[in-house]
Tab-separated table of C-alpha atoms and ligand atoms in Angstrom:
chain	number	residue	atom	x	y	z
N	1	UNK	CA	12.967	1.556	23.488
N	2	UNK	CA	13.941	4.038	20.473
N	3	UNK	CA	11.374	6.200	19.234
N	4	UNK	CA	11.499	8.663	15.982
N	5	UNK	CA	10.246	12.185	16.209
N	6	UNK	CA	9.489	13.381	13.184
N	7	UNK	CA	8.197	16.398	14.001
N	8	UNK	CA	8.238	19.008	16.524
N	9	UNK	CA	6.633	22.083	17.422
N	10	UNK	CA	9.754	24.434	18.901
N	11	UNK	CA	10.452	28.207	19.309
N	12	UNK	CA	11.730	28.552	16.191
N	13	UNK	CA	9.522	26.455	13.725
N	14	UNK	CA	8.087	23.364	13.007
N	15	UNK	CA	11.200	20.951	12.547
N	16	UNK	CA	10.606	17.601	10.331
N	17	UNK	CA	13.173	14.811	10.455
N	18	UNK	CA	13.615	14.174	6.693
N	19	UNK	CA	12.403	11.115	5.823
N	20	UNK	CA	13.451	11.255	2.269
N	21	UNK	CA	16.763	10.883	3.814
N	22	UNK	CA	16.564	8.166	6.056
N	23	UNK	CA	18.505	5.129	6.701
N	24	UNK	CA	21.479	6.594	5.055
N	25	UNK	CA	21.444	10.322	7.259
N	26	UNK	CA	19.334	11.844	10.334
N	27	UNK	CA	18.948	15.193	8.573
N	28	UNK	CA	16.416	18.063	10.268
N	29	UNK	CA	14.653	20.884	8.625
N	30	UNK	CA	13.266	24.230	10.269
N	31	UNK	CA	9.940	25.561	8.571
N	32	UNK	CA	9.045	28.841	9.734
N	33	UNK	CA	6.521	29.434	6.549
N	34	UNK	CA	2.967	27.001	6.459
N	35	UNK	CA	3.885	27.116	2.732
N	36	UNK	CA	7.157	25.504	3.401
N	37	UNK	CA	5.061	23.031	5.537
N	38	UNK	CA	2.965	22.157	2.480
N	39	UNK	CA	5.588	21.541	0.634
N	40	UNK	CA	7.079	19.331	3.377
N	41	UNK	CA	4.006	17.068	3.254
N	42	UNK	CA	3.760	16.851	-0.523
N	43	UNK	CA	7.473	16.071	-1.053
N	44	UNK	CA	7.844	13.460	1.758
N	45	UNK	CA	9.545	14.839	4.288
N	46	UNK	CA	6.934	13.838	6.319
N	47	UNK	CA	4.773	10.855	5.570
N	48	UNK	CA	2.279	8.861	7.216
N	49	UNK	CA	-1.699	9.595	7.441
N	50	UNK	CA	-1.524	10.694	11.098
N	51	UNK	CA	1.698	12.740	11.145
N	52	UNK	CA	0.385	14.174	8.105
N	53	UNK	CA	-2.159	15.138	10.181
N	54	UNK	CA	0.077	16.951	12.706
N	55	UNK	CA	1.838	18.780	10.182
N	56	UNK	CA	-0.832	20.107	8.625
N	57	UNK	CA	-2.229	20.948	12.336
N	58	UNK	CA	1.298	22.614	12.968
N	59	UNK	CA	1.507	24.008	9.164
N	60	UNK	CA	-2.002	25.810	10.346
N	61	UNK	CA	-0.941	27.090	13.282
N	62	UNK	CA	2.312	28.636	11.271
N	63	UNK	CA	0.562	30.833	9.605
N	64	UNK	CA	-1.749	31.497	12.024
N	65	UNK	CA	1.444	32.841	14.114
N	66	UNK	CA	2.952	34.768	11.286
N	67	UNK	CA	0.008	36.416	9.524
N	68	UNK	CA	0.454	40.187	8.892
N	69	UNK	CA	-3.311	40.790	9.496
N	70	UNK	CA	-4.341	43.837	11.439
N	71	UNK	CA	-8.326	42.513	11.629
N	72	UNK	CA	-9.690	39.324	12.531
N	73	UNK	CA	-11.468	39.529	9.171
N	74	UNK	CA	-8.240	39.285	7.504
N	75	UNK	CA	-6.890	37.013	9.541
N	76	UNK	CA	-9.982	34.984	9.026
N	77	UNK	CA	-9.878	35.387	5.190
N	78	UNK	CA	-5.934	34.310	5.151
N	79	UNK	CA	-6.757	31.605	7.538
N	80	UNK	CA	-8.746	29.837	4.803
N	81	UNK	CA	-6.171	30.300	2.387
N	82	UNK	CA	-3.736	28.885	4.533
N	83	UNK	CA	-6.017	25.939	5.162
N	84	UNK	CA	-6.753	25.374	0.961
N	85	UNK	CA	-3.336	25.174	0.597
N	86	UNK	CA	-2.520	22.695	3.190
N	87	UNK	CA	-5.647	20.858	1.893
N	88	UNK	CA	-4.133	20.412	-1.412
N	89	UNK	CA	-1.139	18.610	-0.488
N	90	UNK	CA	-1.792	14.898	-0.201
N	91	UNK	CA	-5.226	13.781	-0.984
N	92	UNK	CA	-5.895	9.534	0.373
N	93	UNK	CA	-4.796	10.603	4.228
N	94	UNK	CA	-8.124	11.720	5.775
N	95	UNK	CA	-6.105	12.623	8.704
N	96	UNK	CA	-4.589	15.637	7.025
N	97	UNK	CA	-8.477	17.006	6.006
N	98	UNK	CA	-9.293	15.724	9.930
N	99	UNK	CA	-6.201	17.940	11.796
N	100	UNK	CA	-7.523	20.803	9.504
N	101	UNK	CA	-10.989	20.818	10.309
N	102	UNK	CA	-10.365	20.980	13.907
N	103	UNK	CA	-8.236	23.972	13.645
N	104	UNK	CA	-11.220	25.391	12.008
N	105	UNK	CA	-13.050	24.897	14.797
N	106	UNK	CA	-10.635	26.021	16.807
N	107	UNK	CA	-10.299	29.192	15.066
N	108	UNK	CA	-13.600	30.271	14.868
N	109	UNK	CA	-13.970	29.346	18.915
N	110	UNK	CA	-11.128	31.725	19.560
N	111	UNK	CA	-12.713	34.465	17.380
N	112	UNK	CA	-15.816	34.111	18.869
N	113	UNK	CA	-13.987	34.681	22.511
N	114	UNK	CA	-11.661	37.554	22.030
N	115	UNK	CA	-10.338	40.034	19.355
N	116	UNK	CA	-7.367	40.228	20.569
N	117	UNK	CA	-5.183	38.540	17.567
N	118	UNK	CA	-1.992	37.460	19.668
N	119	UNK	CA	-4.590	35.275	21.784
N	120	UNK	CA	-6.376	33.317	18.780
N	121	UNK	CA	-2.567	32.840	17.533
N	122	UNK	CA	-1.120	31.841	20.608
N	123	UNK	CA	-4.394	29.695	20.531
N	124	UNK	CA	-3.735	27.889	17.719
N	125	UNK	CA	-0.008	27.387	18.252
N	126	UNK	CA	-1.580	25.568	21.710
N	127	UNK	CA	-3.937	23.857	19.682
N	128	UNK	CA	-1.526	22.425	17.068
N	129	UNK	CA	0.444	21.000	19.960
N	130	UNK	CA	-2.417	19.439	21.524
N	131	UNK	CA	-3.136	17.564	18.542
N	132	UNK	CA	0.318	16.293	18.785
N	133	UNK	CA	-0.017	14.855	22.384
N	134	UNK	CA	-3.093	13.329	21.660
N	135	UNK	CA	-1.569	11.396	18.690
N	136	UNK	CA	0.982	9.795	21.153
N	137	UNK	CA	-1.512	9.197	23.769
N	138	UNK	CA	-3.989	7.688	21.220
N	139	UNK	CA	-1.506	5.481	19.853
N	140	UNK	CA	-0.552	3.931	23.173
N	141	UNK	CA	-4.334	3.151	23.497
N	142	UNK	CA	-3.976	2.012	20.078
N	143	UNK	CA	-1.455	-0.302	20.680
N	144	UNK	CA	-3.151	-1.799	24.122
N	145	UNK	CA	-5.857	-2.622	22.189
N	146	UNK	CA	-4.207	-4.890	19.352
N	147	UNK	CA	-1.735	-5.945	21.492
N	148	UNK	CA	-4.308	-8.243	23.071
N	149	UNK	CA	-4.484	-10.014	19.627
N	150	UNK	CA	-0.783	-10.337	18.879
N	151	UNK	CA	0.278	-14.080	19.250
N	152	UNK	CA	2.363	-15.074	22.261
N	153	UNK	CA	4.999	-15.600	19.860
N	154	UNK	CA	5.337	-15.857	16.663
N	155	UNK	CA	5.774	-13.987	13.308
N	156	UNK	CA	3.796	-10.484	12.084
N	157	UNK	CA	4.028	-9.352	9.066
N	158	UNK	CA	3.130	-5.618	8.360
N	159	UNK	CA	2.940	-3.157	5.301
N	160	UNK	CA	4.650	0.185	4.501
N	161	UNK	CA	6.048	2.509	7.969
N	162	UNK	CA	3.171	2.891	10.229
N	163	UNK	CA	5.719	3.568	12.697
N	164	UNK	CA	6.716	6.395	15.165
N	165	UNK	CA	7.742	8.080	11.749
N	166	UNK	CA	4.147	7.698	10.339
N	167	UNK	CA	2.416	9.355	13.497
N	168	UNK	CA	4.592	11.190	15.911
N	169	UNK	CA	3.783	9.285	18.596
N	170	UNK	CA	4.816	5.525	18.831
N	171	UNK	CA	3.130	4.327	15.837
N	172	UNK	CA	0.005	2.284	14.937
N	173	UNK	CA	0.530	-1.214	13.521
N	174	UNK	CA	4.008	-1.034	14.803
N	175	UNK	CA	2.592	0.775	17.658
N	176	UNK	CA	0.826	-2.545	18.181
N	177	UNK	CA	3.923	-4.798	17.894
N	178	UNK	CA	6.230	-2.311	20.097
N	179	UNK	CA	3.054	-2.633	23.034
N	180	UNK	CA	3.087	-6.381	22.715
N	181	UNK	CA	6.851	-6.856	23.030
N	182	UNK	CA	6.482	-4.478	26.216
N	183	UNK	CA	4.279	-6.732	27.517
N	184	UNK	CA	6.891	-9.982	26.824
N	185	UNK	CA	4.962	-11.157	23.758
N	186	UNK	CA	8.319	-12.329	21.153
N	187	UNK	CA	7.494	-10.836	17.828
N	188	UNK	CA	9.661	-11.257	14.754
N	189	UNK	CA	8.177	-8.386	12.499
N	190	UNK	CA	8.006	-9.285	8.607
N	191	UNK	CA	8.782	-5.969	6.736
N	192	UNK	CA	8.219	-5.773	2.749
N	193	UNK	CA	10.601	-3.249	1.434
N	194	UNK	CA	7.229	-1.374	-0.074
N	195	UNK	CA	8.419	-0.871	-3.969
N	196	UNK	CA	8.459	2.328	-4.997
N	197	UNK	CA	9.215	4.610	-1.788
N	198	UNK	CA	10.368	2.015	0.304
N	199	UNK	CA	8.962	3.097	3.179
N	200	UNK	CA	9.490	-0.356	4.369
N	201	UNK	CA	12.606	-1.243	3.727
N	202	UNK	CA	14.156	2.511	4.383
N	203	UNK	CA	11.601	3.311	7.488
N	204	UNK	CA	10.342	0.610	9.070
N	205	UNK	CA	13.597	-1.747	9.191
N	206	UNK	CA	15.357	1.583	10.425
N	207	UNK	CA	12.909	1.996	13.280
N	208	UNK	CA	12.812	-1.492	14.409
N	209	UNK	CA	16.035	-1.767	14.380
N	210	UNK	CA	16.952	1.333	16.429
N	211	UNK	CA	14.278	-0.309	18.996
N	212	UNK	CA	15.975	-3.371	19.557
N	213	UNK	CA	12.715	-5.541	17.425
N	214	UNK	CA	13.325	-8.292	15.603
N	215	UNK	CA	12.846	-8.272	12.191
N	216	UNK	CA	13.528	-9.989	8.510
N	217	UNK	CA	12.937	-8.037	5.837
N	218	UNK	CA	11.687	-9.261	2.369
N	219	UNK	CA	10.774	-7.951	-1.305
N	220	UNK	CA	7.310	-6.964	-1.952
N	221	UNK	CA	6.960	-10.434	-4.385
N	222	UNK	CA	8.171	-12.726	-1.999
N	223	UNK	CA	4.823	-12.037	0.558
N	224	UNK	CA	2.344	-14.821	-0.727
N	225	UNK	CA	5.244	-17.285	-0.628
N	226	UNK	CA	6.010	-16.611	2.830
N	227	UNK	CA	2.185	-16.272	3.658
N	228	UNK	CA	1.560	-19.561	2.295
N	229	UNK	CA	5.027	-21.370	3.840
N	230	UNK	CA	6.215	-18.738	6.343
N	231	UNK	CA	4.614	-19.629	9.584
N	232	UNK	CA	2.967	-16.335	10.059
N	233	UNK	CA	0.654	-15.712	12.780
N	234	UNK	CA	-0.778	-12.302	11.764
N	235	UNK	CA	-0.411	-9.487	9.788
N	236	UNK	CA	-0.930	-5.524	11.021
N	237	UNK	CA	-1.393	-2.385	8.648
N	238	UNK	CA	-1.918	1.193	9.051
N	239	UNK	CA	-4.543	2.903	7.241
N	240	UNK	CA	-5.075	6.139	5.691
N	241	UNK	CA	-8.528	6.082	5.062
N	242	UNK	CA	-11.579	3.965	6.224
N	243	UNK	CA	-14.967	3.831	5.187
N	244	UNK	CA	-18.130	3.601	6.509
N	245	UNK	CA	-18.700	-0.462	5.720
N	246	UNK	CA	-14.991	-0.534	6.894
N	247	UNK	CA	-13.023	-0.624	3.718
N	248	UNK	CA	-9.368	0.629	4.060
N	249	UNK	CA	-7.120	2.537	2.188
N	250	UNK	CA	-3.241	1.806	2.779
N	251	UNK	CA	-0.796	1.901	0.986
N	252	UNK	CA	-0.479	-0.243	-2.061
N	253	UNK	CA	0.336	-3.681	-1.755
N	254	UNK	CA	-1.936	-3.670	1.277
N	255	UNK	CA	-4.827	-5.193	-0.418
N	256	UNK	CA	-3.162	-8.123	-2.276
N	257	UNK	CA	-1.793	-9.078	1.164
N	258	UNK	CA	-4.918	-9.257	3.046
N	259	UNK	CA	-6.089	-11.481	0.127
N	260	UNK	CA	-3.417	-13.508	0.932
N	261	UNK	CA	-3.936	-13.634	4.247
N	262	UNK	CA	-6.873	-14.454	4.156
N	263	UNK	CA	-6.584	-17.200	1.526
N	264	UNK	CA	-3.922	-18.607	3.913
N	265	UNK	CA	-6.267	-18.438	6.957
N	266	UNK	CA	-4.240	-15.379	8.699
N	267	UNK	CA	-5.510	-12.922	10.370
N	268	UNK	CA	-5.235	-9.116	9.022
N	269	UNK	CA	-5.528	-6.437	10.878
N	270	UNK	CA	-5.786	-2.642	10.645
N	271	UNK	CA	-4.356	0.136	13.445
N	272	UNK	CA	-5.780	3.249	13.128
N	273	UNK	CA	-7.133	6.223	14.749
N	274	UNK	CA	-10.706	6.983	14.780
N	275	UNK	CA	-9.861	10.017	12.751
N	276	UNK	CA	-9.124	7.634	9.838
N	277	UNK	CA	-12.756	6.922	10.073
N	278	UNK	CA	-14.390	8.738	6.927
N	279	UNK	CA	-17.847	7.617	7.858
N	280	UNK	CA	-19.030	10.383	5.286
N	281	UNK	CA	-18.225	7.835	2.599
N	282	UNK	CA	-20.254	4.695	1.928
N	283	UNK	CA	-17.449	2.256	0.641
N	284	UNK	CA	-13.854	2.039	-0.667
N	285	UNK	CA	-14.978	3.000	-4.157
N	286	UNK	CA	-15.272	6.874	-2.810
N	287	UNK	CA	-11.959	7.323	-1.571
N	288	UNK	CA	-9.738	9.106	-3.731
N	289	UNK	CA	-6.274	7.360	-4.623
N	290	UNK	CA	-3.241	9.725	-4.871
N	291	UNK	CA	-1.352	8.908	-8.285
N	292	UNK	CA	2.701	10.197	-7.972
N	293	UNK	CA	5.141	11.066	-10.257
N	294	UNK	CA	6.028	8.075	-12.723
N	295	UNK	CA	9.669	9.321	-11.998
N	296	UNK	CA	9.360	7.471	-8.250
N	297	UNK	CA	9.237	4.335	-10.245
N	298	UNK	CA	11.227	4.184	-13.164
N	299	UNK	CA	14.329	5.981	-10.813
N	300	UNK	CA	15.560	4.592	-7.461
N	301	UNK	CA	17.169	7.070	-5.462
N	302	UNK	CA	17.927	9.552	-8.270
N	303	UNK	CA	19.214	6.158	-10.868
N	304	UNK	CA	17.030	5.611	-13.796
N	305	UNK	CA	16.366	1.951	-13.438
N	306	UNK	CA	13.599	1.574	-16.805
N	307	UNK	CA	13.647	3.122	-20.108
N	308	UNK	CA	12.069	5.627	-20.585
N	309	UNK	CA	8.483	4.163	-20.653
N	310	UNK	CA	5.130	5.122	-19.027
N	311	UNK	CA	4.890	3.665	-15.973
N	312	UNK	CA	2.109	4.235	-13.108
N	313	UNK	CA	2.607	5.108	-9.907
N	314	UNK	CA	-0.733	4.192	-7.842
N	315	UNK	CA	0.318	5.474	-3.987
N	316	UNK	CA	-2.095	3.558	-2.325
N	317	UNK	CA	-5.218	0.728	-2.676
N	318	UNK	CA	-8.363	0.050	-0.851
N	319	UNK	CA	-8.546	-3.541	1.097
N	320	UNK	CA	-12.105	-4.726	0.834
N	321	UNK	CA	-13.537	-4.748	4.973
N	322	UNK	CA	-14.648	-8.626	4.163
N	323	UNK	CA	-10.846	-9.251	4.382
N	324	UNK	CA	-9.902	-7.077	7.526
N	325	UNK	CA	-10.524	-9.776	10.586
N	326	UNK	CA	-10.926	-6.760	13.043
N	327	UNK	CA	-9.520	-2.893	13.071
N	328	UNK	CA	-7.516	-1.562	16.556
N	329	UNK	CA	-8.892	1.923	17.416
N	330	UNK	CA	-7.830	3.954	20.382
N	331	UNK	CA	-11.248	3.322	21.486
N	332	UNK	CA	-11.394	0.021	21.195
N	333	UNK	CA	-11.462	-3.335	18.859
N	334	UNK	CA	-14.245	-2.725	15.812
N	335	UNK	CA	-15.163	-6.287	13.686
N	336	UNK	CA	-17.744	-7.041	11.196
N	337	UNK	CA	-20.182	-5.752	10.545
N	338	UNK	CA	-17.964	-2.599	10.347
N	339	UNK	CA	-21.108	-0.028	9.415
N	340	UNK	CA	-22.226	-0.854	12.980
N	341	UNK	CA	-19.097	-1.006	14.491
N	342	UNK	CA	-17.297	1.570	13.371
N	343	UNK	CA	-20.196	4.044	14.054
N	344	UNK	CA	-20.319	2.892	17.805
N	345	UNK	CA	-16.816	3.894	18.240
N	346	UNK	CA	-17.232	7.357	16.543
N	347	UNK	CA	-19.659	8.064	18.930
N	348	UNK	CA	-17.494	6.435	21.831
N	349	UNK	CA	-16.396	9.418	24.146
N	350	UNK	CA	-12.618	9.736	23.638
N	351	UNK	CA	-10.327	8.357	25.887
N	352	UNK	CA	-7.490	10.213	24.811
N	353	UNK	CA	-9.174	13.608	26.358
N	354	UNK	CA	-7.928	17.297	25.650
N	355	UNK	CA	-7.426	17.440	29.748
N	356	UNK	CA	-5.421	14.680	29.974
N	357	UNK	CA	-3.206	15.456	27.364
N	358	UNK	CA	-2.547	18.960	28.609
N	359	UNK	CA	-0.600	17.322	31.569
N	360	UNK	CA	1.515	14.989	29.808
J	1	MRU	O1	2.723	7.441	1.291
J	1	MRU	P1	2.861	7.336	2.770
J	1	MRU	O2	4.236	6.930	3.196
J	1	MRU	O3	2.359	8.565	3.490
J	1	MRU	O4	1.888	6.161	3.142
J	1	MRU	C1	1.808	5.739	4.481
J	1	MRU	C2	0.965	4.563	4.663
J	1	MRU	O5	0.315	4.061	3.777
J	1	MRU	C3	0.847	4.065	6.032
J	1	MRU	O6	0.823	2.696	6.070
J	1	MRU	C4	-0.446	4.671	6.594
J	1	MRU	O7	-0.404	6.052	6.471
J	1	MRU	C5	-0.677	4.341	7.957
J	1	MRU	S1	0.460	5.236	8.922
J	1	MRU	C6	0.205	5.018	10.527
């Protein structure tokens, strides 16, 4: 079955399928500055809380690579710099804060071992990578997991791209889907065309269509009518942030479809990695929601479609855990009460282990 790469580490860069692009052309940029890389993130080339993640892991180890410092001091000082400005890119996706921590770590591990510069770089080149691998390998556990709650058959609807696209490996909540069809479960996937980016309509059809999935794709509007008439026998998100009583940032439209959902006795479920997890936070309340250019809205593909009024542009909302029947990990299924569950699976050893992924 088809699955996007959006990003690679090669020999001569990072390269980023350009998402901004897609359905309409398969376009692929070469980024051989981290600044570039930042860029990248913040304009949409890549998209997607966990592939954020890797390219900010990747955009790290960039500038790691091509730092002109002669000390580790300086390399240590421009190291942080690097890391600000990756930090500053998109703010809901923990993931991104997550993939830059551990290359923290990773740095000061490698200092603390040798002075030789060309090793800590060559370090956190094999670092960045790693994080990769273990994105693909924890969304196949991912997608074990949920698929055990997919229907036999039946109708799924899902929210935004949390596709191959969204994570580099084969995606989370479609990760799910793609597992279950594997496994002979027959899935028709229900894909709102997520107003403004479109990630649904311009991503997520694309995907599952390349893969051979079945799917039906519908306005943003018309997904309490087919809640309430459709025939739908679950519905799977992403998420780009949760907190510690389990509330879930997505992207927007998420929430008033779980309310749905739930109002129409469906089931609604979140896929995510436990690096999601922002167990540092309380509730939803505390997790900061990325506002975009009005422009996004009021234009649609470069066409002014509104006068020239204010509009908003709110990138993402936060689905109350009361409404989220039970969230897919890599490390296994987490339910209500979420502040208990979700802290068991932090501490859960990880399956998805640096060792194994070196040998994939
Ligand atoms: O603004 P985006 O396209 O980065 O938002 C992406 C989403 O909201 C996804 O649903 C979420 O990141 C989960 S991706 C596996």
């Amino acid at each position: 079955m088809y699955v996007a790469r959006p990003i690679e580490w090669t020999d001569r860069g990072v390269v980023m399928l350009d998402q901004r692009r897609l359905p309409g052309e398969e376009i692929h940029h070469t980024y051989t500055d981290y600044r570039e890389v930042a860029r990248a993130i913040r304009e949409m080339v890549i998209r997607g809380a966990p592939a954020i993640g890797v390219a900010a892991a990747m955009g790290a180890a960039l500038g790691a690579l091509h730092s002109p410092a002669k000390s580790i001091e300086d390399l240590r000082t421009e190291f942080a710099e690097i890391c600000e400005v990756l930090a500053k890119t998109r703010p809901t996706a923990v993931d991104l804060f997550w993939a830059l921590e551990r290359m923290k770590t990773r740095f000061s591990a490698l200092a603390a071992q040798t002075t030789d510069l060309n090793k800590i770089k060559q370090g956190m080149v094999a670092e960045a990578q790693l994080v990769h691998l273990e994105k693909k390998a924890t969304d196949e556990a991912i997608g074990r997991f949920g698929a055990e709650l997919m229907p036999k058959e039946g109708q799924v609807m899902t929210q935004c791209n949390a596709g191959a696209l969204a994570t580099g490996g084969i995606g989370t909540a479609l990760g799910v889907i793609r597992v279950a069809i594997e496994q002979g479960k027959k899935l028709h996937v229900l894909v709102p065309e997520t107003r403004p980016y479109l990630q649904g309509a311009r991503l997520t059809a694309w995907e599952l269509h390349r893969g051979g999935i079945p799917l039906t794709l519908i306005t943003d509007n018309m997904v309490g009518h087919i809640l309430k008439t459709g025939n739908v026998s679950a519905v799977v998100t992403g998420a780009d942030r949760i907190a510690a009583n389990g509330d879930s940032a997505n992207k927007i439209g998420t929430y008033q479809m779980a309310v749905l959902a739930k109002e129409n006795n469906i089931p609604f479920y979140i896929a995510a990695p436990v690096s999601t997890f922002d167990l540092t936070i309380p509730d939803g309340d505390h997790i900061p929601i990325e506002e975009r250019s009005a422009a996004e809205v009021t234009h649609l593909q470069g066409v002014r479609i509104a006068p020239e009024v204010h509009a908003a542009h709110f990138a993402f909302d936060v689905t109350p855990a009361r409404y989220i029947a039970a969230i897919f990990t890599e490390r296994g299924v987490a339910r209500s009460p979420y502040r208990e569950s979700l802290r068991a699976l932090a501490a859960a050893p990880q399956p998805v282990s640096s060792a194994s992924c070196s040998t994939v």
